CSV table of C-alpha atoms in Angstrom, one decimal:
chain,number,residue,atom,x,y,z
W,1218,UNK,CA,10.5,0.1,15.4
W,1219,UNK,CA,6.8,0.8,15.8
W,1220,UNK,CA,6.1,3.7,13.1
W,1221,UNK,CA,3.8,6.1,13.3
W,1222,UNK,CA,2.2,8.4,10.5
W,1223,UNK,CA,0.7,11.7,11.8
W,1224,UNK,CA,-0.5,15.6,11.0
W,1225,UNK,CA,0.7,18.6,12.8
W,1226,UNK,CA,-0.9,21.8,11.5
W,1227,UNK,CA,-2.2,19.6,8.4
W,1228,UNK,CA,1.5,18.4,7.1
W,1229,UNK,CA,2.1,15.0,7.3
W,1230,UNK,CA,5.2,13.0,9.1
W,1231,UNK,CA,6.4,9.5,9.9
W,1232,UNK,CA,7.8,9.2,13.6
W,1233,UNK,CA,8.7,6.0,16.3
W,1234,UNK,CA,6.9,6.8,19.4
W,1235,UNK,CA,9.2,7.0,22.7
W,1236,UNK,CA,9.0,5.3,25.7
W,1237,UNK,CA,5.2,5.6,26.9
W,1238,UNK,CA,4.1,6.6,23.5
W,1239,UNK,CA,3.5,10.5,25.1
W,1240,UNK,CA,6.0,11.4,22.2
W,1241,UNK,CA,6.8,10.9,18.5
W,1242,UNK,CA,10.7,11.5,17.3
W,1243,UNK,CA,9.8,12.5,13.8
W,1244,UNK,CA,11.7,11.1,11.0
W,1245,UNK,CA,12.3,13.1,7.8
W,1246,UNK,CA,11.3,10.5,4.3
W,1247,UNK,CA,9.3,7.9,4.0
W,1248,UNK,CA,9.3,4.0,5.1
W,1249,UNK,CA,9.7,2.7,1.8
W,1250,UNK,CA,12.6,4.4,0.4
W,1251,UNK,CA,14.2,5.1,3.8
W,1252,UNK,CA,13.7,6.7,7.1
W,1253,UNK,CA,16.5,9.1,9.0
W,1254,UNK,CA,15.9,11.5,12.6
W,1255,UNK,CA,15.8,14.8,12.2
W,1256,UNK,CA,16.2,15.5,16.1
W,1257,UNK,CA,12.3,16.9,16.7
W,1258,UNK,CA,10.3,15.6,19.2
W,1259,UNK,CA,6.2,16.0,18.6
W,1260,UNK,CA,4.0,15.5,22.2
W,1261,UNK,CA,1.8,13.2,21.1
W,1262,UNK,CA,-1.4,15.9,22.5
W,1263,UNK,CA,-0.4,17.9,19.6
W,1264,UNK,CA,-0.9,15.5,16.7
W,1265,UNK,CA,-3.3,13.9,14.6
W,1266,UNK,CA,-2.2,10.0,14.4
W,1267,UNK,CA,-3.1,8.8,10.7
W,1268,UNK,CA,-3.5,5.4,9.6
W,1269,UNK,CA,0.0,4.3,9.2
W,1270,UNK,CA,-0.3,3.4,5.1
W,1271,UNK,CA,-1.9,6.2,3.1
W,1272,UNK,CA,-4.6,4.6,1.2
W,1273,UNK,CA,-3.2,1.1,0.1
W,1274,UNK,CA,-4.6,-1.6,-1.8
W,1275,UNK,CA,-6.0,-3.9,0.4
W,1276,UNK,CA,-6.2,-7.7,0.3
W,1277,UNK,CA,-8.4,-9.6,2.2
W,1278,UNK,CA,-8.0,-13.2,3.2
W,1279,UNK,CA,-11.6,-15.2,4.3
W,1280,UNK,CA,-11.8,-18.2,6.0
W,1281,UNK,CA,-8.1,-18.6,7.4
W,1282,UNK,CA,-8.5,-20.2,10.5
W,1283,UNK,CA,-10.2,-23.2,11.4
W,1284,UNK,CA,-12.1,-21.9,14.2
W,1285,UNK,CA,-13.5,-19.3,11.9
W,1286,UNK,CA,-14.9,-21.5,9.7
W,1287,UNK,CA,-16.6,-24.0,12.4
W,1288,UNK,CA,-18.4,-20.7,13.6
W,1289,UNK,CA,-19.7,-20.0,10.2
W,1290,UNK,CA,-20.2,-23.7,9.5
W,1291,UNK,CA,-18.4,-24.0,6.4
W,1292,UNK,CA,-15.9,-26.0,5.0
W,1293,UNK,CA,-12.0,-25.9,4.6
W,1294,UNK,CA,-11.5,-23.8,1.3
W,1295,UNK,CA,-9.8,-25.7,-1.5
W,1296,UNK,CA,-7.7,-22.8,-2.2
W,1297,UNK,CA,-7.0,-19.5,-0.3
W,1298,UNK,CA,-10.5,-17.2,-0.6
W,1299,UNK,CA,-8.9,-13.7,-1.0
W,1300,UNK,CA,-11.2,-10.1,-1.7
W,1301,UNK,CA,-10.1,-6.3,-2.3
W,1302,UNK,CA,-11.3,-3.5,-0.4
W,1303,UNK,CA,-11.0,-0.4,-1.8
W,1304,UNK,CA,-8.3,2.1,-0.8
W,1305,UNK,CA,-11.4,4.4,0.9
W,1306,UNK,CA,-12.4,2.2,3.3
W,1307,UNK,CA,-9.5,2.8,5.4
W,1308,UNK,CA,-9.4,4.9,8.8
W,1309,UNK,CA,-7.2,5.4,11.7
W,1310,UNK,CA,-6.8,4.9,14.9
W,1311,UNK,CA,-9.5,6.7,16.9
W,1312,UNK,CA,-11.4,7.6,14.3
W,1313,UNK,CA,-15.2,6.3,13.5
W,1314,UNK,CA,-16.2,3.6,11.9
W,1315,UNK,CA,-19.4,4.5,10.2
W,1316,UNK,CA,-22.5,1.9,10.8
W,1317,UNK,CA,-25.1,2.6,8.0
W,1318,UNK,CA,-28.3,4.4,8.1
W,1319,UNK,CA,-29.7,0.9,6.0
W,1320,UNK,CA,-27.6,-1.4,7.8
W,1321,UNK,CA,-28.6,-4.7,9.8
W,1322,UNK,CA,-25.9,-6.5,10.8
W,1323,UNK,CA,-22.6,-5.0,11.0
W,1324,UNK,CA,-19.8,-7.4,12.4
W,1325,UNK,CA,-16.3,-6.6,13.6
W,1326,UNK,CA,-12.8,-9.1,12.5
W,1327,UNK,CA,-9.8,-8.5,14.4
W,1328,UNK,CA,-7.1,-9.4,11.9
W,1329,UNK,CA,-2.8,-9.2,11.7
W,1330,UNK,CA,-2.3,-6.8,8.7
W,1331,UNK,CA,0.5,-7.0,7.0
W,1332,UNK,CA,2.4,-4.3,5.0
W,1333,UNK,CA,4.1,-4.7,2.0
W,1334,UNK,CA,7.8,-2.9,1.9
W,1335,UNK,CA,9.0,-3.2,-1.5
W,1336,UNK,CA,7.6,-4.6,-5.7
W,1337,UNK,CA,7.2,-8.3,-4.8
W,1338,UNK,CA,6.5,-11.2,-7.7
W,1339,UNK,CA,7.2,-14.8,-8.1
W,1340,UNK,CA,8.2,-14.2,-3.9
W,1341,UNK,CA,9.1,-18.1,-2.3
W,1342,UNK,CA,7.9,-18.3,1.5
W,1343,UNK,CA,11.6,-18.4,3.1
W,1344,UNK,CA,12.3,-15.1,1.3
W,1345,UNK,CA,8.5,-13.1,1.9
W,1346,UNK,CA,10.4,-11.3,5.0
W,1347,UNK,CA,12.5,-9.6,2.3
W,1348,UNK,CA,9.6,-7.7,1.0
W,1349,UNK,CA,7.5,-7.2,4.6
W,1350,UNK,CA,8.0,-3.5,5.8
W,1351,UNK,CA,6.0,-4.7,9.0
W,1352,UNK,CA,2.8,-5.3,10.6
W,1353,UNK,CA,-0.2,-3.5,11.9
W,1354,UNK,CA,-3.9,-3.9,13.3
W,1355,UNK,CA,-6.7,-3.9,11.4
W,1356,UNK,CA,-10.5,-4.7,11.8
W,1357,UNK,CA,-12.5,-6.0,8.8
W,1358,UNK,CA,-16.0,-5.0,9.4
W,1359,UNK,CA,-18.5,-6.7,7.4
W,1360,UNK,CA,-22.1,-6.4,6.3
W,1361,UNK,CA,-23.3,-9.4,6.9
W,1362,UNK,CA,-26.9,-9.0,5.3
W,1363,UNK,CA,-25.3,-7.9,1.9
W,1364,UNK,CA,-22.0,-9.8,2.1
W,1365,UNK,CA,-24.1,-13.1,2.3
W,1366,UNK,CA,-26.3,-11.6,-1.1
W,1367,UNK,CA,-23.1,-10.9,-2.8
W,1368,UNK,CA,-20.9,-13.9,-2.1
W,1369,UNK,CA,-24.2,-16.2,-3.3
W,1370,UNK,CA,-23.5,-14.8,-6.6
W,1371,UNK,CA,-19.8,-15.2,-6.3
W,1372,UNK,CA,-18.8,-11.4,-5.2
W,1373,UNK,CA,-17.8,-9.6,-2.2
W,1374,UNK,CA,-16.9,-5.8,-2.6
W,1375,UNK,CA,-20.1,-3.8,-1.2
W,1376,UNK,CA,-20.6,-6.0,2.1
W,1377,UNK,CA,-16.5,-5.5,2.7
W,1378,UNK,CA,-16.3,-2.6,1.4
W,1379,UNK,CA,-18.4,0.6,2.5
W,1380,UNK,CA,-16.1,3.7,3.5
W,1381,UNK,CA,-14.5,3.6,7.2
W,1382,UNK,CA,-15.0,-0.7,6.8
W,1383,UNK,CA,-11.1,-0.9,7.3
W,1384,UNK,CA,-9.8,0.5,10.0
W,1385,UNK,CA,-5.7,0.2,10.2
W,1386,UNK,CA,-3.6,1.3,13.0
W,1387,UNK,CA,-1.7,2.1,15.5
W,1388,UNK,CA,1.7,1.9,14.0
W,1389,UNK,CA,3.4,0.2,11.6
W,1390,UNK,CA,5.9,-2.7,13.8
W,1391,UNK,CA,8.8,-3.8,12.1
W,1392,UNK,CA,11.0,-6.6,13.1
W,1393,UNK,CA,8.2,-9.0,14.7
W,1394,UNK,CA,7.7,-12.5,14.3
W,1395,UNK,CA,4.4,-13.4,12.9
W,1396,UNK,CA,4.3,-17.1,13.2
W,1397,UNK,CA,3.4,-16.8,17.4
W,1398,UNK,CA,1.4,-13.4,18.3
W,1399,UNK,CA,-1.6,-12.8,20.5
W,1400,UNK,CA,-5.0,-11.0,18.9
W,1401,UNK,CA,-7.2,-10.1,21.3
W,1402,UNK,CA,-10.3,-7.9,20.0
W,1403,UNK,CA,-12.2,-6.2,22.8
W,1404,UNK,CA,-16.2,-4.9,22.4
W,1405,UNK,CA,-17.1,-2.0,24.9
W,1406,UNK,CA,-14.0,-3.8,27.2
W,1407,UNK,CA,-15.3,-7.3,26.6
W,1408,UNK,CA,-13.1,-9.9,25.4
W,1409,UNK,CA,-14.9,-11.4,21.9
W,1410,UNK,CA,-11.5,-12.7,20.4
W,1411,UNK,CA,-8.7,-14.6,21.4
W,1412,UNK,CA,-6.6,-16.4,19.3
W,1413,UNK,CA,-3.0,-17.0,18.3
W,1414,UNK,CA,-2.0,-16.0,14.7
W,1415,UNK,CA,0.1,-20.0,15.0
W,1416,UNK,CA,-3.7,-20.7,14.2
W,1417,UNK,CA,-3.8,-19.2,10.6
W,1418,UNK,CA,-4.2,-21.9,8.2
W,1419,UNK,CA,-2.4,-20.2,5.7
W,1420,UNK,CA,0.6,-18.6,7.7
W,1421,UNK,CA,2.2,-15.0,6.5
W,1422,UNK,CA,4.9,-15.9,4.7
W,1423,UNK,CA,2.3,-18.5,2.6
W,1424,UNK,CA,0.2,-15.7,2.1
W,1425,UNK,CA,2.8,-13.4,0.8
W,1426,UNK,CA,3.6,-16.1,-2.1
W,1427,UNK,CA,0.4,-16.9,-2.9
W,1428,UNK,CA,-0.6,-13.6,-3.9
W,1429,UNK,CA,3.0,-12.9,-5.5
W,1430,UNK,CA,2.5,-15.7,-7.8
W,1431,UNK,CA,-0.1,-14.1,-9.3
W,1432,UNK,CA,0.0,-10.3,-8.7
W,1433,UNK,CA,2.7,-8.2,-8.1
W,1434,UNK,CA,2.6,-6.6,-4.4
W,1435,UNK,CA,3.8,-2.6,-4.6
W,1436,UNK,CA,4.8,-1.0,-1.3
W,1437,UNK,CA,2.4,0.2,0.7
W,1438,UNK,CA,0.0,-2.8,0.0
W,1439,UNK,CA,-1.8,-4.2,3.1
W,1440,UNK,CA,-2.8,-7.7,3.8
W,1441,UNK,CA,-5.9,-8.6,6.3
W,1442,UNK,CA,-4.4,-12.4,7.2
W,1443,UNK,CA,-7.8,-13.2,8.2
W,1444,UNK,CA,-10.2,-13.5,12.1
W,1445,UNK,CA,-10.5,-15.9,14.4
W,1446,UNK,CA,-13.6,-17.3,16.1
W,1447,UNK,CA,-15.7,-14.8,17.9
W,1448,UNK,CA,-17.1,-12.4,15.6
W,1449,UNK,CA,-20.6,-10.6,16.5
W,1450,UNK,CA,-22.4,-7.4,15.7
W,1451,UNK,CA,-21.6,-3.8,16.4
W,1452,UNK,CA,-24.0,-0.9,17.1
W,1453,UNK,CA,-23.6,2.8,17.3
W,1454,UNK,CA,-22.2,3.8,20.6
W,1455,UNK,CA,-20.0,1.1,20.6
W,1456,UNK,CA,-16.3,1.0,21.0
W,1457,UNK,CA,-14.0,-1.6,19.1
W,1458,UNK,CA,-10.3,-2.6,20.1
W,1459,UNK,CA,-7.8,-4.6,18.5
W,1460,UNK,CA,-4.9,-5.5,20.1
W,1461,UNK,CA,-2.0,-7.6,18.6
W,1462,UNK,CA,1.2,-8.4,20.6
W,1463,UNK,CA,3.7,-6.4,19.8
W,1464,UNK,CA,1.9,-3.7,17.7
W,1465,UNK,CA,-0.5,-2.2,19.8
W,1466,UNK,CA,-4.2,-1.0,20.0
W,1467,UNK,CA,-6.6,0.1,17.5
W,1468,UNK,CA,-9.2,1.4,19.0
W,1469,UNK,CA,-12.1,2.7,16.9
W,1470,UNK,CA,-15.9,4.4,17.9
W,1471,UNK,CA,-19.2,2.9,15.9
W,1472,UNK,CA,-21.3,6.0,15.0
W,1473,UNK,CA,-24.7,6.0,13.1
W,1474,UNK,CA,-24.7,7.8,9.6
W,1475,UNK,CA,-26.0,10.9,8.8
W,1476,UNK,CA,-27.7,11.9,5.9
């Protein structure tokens, strides 16, 4: 399934998009505790497509693939190098992402999300599909200038975590295999990334362990896996896409801030 979360007239519905995604057959419930038809049909021209989770808690992983961290000149990380972004920093599909009036250098990271389905703890890597609703898009944009002051200190929340840093989206996709999919993450239609998620040094069901061995995981929790090679700056009047095999394309305007 690929599912969708939208708004018609304000009221808010999950859906699976038809053939040629021009239409959304709108489920009644929720994805966590179970989804069922109701027999409507929504024309995609008359919605508003949300980001598929509803503000979630958001876990970040840095530094999890190897051509990553030979761009940034770093070394392997002894253990995984995970961050929260807050729940406000998320945005949908199509809508801005906000550069800052004081900002310098504002960089885009195509990134596998995953979401969580179900209260996960103490999870073992052959069972972490149990507890994986599916899998979305996301972009991790970063201020560079202050992420680089923070993380000097050992922090990272204000350079990760400004409102509209998180975009999420299309649709949630359920049933894929992560081990294998393509990322591509386009700039004004340029290809900047290119990469295989078989390149993430710590793979998804890994990543779903880790973080249940010391947390519990609540549905409705995403998880950036980590970007590839190829990240760069972002201005206002640019457009950012995402696309991951399987899932779709985010696809997200920069705009300046007002004040």
């Amino acid at each position: 399934m690929r599912i969708v979360r939208y708004a018609v007239g304000g009221v808010c519905h999950y859906g699976e998009f038809e053939a040629g995604d021009t239409r959304i057959a709108r489920f009644e419930g929720d994805p966590y505790a179970g989804l069922s038809p109701t027999g409507h049909v929504d024309d995609v021209g008359d919605v508003v497509v949300l980001p598929p989770v509803e503000r979630p808690r958001i876990f970040g992983f840095a530094y999890n693939y190897t051509s990553h961290i030979d761009e940034t000149e770093r070394e392997v990380p002894e253990v995984p190098v995970c961050f929260m972004k807050p729940s406000t920093a998320v945005v949908g599909p199509g809508d801005a992402i906000v550069y800052p009036a004081d900002g310098e250098l504002i960089h885009f990271e195509g990134e596998l999300v995953v979401v969580i389905g179900k209260e996960a703890r103490h999870v073992k890597p052959a069972e972490a599909h149990e507890y994986i609703l599916g899998y979305t898009c996301g972009n991790d944009v970063s201020d560079r200038i202050i992420q680089r002051k923070e993380s000097a200190f050992g922090t990272l929340m204000i350079g990760k975590g400004q409102d509209t840093f998180a975009p999420l989206g299309p649709v949630i996709a359920t049933g894929l295999d992560p081990s294998e999919l393509s990322l591509t993450t386009r700039v004004n239609g340029t290809v900047t990334q290119s990469a295989s998620t078989a390149d993430l040094l710590l793979a998804v069901p890994d990543i779903v362990s880790y973080l249940s061995r010391y947390l519990t995981l609540l549905p409705g929790d995403v998880i950036m896996t980590g970007t590839p090679s190829g990240v760069g700056p972002i201005r206002p009047g640019d457009e950012v896409e995402v696309e991951i095999e399987g899932i779709g394309v985010l696809r997200n305007a920069v705009v300046a801030e007002s004040r």
